[in-house]
Coordinates of C-alpha atoms in Angstrom, one line a residue:
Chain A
X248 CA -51.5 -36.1 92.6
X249 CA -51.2 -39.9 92.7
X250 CA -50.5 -41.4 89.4
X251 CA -50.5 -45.0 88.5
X252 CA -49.1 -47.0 85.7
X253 CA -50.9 -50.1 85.6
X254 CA -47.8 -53.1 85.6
X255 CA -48.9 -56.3 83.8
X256 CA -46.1 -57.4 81.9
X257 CA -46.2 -55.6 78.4
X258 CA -44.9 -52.7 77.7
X259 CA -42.2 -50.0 77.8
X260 CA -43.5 -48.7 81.1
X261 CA -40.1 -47.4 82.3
X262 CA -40.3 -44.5 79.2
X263 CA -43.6 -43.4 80.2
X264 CA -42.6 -43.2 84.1
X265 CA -39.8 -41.2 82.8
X266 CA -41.8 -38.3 81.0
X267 CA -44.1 -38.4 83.9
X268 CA -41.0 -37.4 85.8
X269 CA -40.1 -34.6 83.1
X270 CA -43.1 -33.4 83.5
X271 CA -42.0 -33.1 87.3
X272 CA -44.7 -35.6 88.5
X273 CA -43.7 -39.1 90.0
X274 CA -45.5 -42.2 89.1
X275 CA -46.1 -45.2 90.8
X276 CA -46.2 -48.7 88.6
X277 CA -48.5 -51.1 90.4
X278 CA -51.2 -53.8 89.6
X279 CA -52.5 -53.6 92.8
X280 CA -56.4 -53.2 92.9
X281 CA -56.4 -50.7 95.6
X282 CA -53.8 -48.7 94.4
X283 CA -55.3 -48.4 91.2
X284 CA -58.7 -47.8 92.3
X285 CA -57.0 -45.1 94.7
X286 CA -55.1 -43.1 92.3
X287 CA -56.3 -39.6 90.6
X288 CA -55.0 -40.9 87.2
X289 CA -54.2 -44.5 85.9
X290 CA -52.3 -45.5 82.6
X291 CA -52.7 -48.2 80.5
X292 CA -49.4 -49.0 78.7
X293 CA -48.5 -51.5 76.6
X294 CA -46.6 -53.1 73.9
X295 CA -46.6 -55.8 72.3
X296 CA -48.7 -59.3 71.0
X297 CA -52.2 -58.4 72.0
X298 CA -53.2 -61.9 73.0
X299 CA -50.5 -62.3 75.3
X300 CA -50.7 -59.0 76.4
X301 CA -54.3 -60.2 77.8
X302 CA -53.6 -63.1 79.0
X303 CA -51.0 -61.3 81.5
X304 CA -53.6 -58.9 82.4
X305 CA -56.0 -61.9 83.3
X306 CA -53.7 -63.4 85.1
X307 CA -53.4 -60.1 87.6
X308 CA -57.1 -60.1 87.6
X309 CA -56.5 -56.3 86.2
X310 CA -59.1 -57.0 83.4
X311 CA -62.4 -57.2 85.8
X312 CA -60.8 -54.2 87.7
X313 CA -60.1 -51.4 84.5
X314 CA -63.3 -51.5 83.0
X315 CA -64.8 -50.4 86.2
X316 CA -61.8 -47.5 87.1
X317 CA -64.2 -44.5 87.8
X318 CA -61.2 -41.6 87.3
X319 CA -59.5 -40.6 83.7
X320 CA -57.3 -43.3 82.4
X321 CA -55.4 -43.3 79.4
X322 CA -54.8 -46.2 77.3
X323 CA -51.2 -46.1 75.4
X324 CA -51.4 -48.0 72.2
X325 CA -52.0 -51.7 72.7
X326 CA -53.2 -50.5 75.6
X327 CA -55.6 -48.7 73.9
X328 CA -56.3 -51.7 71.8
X329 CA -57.2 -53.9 74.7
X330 CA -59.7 -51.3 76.0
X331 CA -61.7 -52.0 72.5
X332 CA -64.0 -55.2 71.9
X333 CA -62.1 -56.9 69.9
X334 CA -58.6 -57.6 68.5
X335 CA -58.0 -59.4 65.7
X336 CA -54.5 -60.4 66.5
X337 CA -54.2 -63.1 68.4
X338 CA -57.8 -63.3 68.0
X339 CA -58.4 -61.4 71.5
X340 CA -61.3 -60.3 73.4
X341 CA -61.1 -56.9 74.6
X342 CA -62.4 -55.1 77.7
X343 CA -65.0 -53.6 75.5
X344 CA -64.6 -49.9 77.0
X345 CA -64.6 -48.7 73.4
X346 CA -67.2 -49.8 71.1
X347 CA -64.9 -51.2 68.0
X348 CA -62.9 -53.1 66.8
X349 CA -59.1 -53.5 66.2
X350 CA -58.1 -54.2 62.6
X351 CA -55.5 -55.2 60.4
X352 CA -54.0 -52.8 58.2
X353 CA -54.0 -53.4 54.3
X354 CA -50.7 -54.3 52.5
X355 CA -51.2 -51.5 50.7
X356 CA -49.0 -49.7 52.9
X357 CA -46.2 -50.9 54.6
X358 CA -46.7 -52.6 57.8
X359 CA -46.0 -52.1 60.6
X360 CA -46.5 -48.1 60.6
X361 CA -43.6 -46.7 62.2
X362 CA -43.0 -43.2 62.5
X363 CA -44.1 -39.7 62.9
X364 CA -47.5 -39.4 61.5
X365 CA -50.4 -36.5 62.2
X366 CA -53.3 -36.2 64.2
X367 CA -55.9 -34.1 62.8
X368 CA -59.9 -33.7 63.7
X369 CA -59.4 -33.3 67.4
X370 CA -62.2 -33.7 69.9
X371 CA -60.7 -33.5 73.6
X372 CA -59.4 -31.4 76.3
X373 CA -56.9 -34.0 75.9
X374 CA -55.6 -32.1 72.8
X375 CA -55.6 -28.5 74.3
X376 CA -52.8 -26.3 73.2
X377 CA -52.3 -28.9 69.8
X378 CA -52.5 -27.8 66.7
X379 CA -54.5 -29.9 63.9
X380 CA -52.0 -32.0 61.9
X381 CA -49.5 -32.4 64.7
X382 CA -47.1 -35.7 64.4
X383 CA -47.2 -38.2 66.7
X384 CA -44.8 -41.2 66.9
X385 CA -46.5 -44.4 66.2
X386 CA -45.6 -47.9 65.8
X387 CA -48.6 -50.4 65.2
X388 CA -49.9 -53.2 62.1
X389 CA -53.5 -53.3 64.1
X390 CA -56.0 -50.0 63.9
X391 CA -59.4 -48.6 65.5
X392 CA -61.6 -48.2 62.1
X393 CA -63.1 -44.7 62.4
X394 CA -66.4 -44.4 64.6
X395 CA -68.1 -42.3 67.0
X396 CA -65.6 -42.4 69.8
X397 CA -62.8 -41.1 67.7
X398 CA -61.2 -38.0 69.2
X399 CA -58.5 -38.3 66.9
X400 CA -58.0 -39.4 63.4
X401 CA -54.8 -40.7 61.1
X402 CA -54.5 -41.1 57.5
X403 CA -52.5 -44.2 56.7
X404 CA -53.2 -45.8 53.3
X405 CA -57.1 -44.9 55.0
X406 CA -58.2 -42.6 57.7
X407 CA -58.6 -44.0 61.3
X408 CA -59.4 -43.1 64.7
X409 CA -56.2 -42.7 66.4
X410 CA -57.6 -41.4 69.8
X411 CA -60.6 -42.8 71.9
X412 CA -62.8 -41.4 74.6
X413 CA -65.6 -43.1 76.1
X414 CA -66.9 -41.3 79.4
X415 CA -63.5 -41.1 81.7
X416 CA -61.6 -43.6 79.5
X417 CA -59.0 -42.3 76.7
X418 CA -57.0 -44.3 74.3
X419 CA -53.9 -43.0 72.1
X420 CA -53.0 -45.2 69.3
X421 CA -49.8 -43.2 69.4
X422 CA -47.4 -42.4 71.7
X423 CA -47.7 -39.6 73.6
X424 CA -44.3 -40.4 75.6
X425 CA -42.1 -40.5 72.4
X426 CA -43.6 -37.7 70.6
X427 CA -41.0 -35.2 71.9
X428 CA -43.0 -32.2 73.3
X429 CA -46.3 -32.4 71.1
X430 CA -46.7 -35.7 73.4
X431 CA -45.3 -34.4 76.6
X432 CA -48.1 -31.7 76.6
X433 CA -50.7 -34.4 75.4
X434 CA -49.4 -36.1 78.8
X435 CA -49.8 -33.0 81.0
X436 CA -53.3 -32.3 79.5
X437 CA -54.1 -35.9 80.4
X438 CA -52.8 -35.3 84.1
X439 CA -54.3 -31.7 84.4
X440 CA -58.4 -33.6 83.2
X441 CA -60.5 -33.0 85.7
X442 CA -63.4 -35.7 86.3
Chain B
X245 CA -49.2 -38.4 56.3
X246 CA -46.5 -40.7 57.0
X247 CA -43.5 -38.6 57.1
X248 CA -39.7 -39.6 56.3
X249 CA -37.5 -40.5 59.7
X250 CA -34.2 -38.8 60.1
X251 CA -31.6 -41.2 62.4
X252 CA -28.4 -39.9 64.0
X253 CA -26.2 -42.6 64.6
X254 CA -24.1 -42.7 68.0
X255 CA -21.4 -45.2 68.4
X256 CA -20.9 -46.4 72.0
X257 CA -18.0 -47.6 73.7
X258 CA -17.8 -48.7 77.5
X259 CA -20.6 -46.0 77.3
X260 CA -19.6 -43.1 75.9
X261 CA -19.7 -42.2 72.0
X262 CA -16.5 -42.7 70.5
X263 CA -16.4 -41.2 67.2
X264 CA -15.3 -37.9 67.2
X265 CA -18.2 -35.1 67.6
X266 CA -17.9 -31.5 66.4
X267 CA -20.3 -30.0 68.9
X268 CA -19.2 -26.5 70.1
X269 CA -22.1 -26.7 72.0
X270 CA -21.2 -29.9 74.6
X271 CA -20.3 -30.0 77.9
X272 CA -19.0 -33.3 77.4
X273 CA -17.8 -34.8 74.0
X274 CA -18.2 -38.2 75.1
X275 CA -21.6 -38.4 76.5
X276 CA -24.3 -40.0 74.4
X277 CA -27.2 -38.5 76.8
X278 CA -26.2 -35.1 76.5
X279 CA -25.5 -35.7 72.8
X280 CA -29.0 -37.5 71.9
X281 CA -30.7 -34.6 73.6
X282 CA -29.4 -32.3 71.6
X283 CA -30.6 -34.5 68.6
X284 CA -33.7 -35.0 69.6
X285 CA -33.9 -31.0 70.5
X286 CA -32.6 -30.2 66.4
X287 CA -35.7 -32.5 65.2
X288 CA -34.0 -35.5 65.3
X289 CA -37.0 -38.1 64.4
X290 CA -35.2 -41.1 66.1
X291 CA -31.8 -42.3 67.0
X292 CA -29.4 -45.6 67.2
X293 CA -27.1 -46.3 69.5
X294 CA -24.6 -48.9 68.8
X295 CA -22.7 -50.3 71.2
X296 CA -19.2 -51.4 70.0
X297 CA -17.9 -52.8 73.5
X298 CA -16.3 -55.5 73.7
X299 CA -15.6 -56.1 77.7
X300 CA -17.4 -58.3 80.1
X301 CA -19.1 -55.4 81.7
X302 CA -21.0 -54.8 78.4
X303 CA -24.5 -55.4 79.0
X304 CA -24.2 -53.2 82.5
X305 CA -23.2 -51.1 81.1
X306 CA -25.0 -50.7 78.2
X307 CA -28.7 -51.2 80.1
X308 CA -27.3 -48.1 82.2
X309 CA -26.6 -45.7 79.2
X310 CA -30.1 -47.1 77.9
X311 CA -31.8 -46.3 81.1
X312 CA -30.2 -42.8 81.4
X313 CA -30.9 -42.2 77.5
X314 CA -35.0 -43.1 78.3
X315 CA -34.8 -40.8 81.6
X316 CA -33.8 -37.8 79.3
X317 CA -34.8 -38.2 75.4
X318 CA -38.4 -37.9 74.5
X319 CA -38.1 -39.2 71.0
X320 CA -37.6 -43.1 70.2
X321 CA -34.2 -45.4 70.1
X322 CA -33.0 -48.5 68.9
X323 CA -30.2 -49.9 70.5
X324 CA -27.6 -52.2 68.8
X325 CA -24.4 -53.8 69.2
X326 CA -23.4 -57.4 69.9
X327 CA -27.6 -58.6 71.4
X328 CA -27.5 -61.9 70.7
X329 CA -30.3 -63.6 73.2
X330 CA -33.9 -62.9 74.5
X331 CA -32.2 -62.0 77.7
X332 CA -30.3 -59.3 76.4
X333 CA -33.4 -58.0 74.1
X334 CA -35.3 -58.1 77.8
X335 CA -32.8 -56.1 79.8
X336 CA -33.2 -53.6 77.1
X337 CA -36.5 -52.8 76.7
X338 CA -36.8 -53.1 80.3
X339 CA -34.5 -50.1 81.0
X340 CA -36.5 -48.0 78.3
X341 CA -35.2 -48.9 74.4
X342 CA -38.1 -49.0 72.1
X343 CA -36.2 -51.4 69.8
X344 CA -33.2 -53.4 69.0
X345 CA -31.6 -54.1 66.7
X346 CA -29.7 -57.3 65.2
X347 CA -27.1 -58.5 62.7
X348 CA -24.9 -60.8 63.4
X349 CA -26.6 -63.0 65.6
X350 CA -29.8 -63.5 63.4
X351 CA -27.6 -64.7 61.0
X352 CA -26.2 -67.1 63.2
X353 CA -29.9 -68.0 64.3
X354 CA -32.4 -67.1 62.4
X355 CA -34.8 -68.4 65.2
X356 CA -33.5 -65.2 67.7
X357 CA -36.2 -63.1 64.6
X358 CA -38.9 -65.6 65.3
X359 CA -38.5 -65.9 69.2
X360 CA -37.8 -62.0 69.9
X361 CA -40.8 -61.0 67.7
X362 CA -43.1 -64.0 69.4
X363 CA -42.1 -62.4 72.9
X364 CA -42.0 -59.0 72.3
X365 CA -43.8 -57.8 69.2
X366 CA -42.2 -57.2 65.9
X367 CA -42.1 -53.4 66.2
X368 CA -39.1 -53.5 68.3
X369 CA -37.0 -56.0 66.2
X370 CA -34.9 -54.1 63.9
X371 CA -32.8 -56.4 61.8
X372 CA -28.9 -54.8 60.1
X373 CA -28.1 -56.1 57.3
X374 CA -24.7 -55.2 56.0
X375 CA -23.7 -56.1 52.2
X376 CA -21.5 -55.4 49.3
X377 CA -21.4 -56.2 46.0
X378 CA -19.5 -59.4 44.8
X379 CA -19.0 -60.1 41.2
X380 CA -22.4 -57.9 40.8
X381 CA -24.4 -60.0 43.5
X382 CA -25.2 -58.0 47.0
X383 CA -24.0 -60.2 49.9
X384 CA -24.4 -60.6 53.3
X385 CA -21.3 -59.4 55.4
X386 CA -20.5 -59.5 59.2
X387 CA -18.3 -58.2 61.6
X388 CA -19.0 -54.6 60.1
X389 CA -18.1 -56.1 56.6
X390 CA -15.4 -57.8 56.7
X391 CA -16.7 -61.2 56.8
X392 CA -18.1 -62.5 53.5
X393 CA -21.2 -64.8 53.9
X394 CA -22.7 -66.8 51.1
X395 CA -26.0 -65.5 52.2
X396 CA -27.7 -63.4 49.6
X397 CA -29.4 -59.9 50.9
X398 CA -32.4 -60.1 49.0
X399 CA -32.6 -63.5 49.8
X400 CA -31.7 -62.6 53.9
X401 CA -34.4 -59.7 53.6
X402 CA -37.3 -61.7 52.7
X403 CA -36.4 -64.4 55.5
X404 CA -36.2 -61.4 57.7
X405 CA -39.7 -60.3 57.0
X406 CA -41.3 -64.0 57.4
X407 CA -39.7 -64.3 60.6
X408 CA -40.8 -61.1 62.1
X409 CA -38.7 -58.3 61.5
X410 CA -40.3 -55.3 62.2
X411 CA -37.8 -53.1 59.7
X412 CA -34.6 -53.7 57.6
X413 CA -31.9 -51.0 58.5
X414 CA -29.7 -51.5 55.3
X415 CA -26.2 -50.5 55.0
X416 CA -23.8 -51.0 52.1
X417 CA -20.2 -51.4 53.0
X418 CA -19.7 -50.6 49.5
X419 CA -20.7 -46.7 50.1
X420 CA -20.3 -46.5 53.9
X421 CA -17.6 -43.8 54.5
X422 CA -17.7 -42.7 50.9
X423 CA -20.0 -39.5 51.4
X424 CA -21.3 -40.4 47.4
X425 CA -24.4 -41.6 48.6
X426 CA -26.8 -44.1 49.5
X427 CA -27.2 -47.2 47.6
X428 CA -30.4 -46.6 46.2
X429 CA -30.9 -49.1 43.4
X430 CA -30.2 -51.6 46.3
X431 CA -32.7 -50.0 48.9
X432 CA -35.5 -49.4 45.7
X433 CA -35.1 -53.3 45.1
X434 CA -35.6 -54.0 48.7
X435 CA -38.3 -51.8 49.5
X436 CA -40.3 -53.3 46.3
X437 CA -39.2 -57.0 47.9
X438 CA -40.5 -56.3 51.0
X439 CA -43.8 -54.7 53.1
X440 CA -41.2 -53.7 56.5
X441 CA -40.0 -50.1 56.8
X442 CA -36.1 -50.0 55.1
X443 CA -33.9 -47.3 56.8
X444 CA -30.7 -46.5 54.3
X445 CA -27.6 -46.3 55.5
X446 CA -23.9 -45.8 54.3
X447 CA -23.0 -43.2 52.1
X448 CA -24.6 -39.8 53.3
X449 CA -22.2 -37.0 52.3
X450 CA -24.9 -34.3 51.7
X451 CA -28.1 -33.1 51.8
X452 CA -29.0 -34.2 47.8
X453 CA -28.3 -37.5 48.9
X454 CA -30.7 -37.9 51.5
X455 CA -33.8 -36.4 48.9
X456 CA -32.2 -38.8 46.6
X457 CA -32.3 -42.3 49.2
X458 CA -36.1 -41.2 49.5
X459 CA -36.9 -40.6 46.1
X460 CA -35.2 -43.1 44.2
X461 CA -34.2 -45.5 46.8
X462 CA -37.7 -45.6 48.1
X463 CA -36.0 -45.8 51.6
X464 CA -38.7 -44.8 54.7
X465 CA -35.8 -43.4 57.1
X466 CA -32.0 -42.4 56.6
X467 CA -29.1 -43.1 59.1
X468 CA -25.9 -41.0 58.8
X469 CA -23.3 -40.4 61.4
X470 CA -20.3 -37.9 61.4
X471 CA -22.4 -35.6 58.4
X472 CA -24.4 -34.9 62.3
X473 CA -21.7 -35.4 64.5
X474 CA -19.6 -33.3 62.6
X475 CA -22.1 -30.7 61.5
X476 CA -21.4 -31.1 57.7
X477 CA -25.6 -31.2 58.0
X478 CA -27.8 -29.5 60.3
X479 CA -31.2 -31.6 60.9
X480 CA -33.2 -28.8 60.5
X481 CA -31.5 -27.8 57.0
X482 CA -31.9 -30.9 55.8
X483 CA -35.5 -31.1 56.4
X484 CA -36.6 -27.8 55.1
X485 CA -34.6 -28.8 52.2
X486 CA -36.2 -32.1 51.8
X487 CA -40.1 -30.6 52.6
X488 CA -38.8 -28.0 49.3
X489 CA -38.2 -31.0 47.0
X490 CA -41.6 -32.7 48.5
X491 CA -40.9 -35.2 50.6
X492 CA -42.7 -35.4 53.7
X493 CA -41.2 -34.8 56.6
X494 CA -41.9 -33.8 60.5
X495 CA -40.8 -29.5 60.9

């Protein structure tokens, strides 16, 4: 299986290459177009500013190329958040995969969230073998209001979606490569999709 | 729900943890891998690794240990110790830490907050802050407390936040080592000040003053070291005793 971490600049992409490797698989980190295009799975990492996050993936010409990925890829939180419409930090246009928007959270809790946190109402092969209400490590101020797409859902302060799927595209607010071995089998169900 | 973060934390020297462990259980005493695994293996929700070297081969070796650490652990770490540039922040992250974390150094430039949170996002920029009481006022100490500042903490904190911390790990050098307790009047204060996450630390001796540092020091995570490393607490004790007095917690 050829599995490719798209490299653009943001992100802790050496973690997720690592529990690729627990999960005795080795991944490639590329942002070349025909690597990507050939691989069985792709993820999306990324951490960071969302606007500069998009402006590095512009500049690798990456952002005409993801949208149009025809196997399963898996968008790791901002990562995620770039495959939606819109972000408003930063002000950034998406990749408008998924059909929403990326939002603020209220003061009303503190923010950023960071920590474990559960996933409940879940919708995916992605989430075979999880139980409902399983934590999740997370670490985000910006969140997917809920909507049709949602595979997931979070309560923080309000319930959100926390996963994403639109045909082969998924998105995890959370991540599924710090969420000790919840998120390593949320990782082998990604690799193990079949499209 | 949101649930309350447990932190082990390691001290590192020239790589290795220095502080004596009480782990019947170890290969090797001195090896901060094999250690954090374990940690993260007892329900560990996140660790620290602070590095207290002081040679020129520092930052080799401490972007190894980190690298190691990510190839092995699957739950999230901060790394501190002596990071006083974007550089250093970079290398970091780059060989797997999900944070760092700063004292000194932002207190020497305040701009480092602004310029690491710009570059890298404010989730991975955890500012220390170590005080203690003088003449009733907290203040701002460095070099692990022994070098008065005439900076206030409450003051410090809210700079912190405006220039991007992502969370305020507290400790007060008037109960680290004490085992009485957190200092939770301090920690309520500056979780009410504040909108970051505030992780306690100093002062954990046992398992009611962990529930306590939650409850009425409003804290979002604990740090304690030798109650682990010596086993005075098990992790999964203390959170079945915390989920009994209803705090939320990961089990």
């Amino acid at each position: 299986m050829k599995i490719v971490i798209i490299n653009y600049g943001a992100g802790n992409i050496q973690s997720i290459k690592f529990a690729i490797q627990r999960l005795g698989y080795e991944a490639v980190l590329s942002n070349d177009e025909a690597e990507i295009r050939n691989a069985d799975k792709v993820i999306f990492p990324g951490v960071g500013e969302a606007s500069s996050a998009m402006e590095m993936l512009k500049a690798t010409g990456l952002d005409k190329v993801i949208p149009t990925l025809k196997q399963p890829v898996l968008g790791i939180c901002l990562g995620m958040q770039l495959m939606c419409n819109y972000c408003e930090e930063g002000d950034t246009q998406g990749l408008g995969i998924f059909n929403c928007d990326v939002i603020k959270f209220d003061a009303t809790e503190k923010v950023p969230q960071i920590g474990w946190n559960q996933i409940e109402n879940l919708k995916s092969d992605l989430f075979k073998g999880i139980k409902e209400q399983e934590y999740m490590y997370l670490v985000h101020s910006f969140y997917v209001p809920l909507n049709n797409e949602a595979i997931a859902t979070t309560n923080y302060g309000i319930k959100y979606a926390s996963a994403l799927q639109e045909k082969n595209f998924y998105g995890v607010q959370f991540h599924p490569e710090k969420s000790s071995k919840a998120g390593a089998q949320i990782l082998q169900n990604f690799l193990m999709l079949d499209i | 729900m949101l649930t309350k973060r447990i932190i082990p934390c390691l001290d590192i020297k020239n790589g290795r943890t220095v502080k004596g462990v009480n782990f019947v259980d170890l290969r090797d005493a001195g090896d901060p891998v094999e250690l954090a695994e374990i940690y993260a293996n007892e329900g560990a929700d996140e660790l620290v690794f602070l590095d207290i070297t002081a040679t020129e081969q520092k930052r080799k070796t401490l972007a190894e240990l980190v690298m190691h650490v990510a190839e092995k652990v699957n739950i999230p770490f901060t790394v501190g110790g002596g990071i006083s540039s974007v550089e250093d922040v970079e290398v970091l992250l780059n060989s797997g830490a999900d944070k760092v974390s700063i004292n000194s150094s932002a207190v020497k430039n305040p701009q480092l907050i602004n310029d690491l949170a710009a570059k890298f996002g404010s989730q991975c920029v955890v500012v220390a802050i170590d005080a203690k009481q003088i003449h009733g006022e907290w203040m701002v100490h460095l070099v692990g407390g022994k070098v008065p500042t005439e900076i206030k903490l409450f003051d410090w904190a809210k700079e912190v936040e405006q220039r991007g911390a992502g969370e305020i790990l507290f400790t007060s050098m008037d109960h680290d080592g004490t085992k009485n307790g957190f200092a939770n009047e301090a920690l309520a204060h500056l979780s009410e000040l504040v909108n970051i996450p505030i992780i306690a630390s100093g002062g954990a001796g046992n398992m009611q003053h962990f529930t306590d540092t939650f409850i009425e020091g409003k804290a979002d995570a604990a740090l304690a070291a030798s109650v682990f490393h010596f086993k005075e607490i098990e992790i999964v004790d203390l959170k079945n005793e915390l989920k009994r007095n209803n705090i939320p917690v990961r089990l």
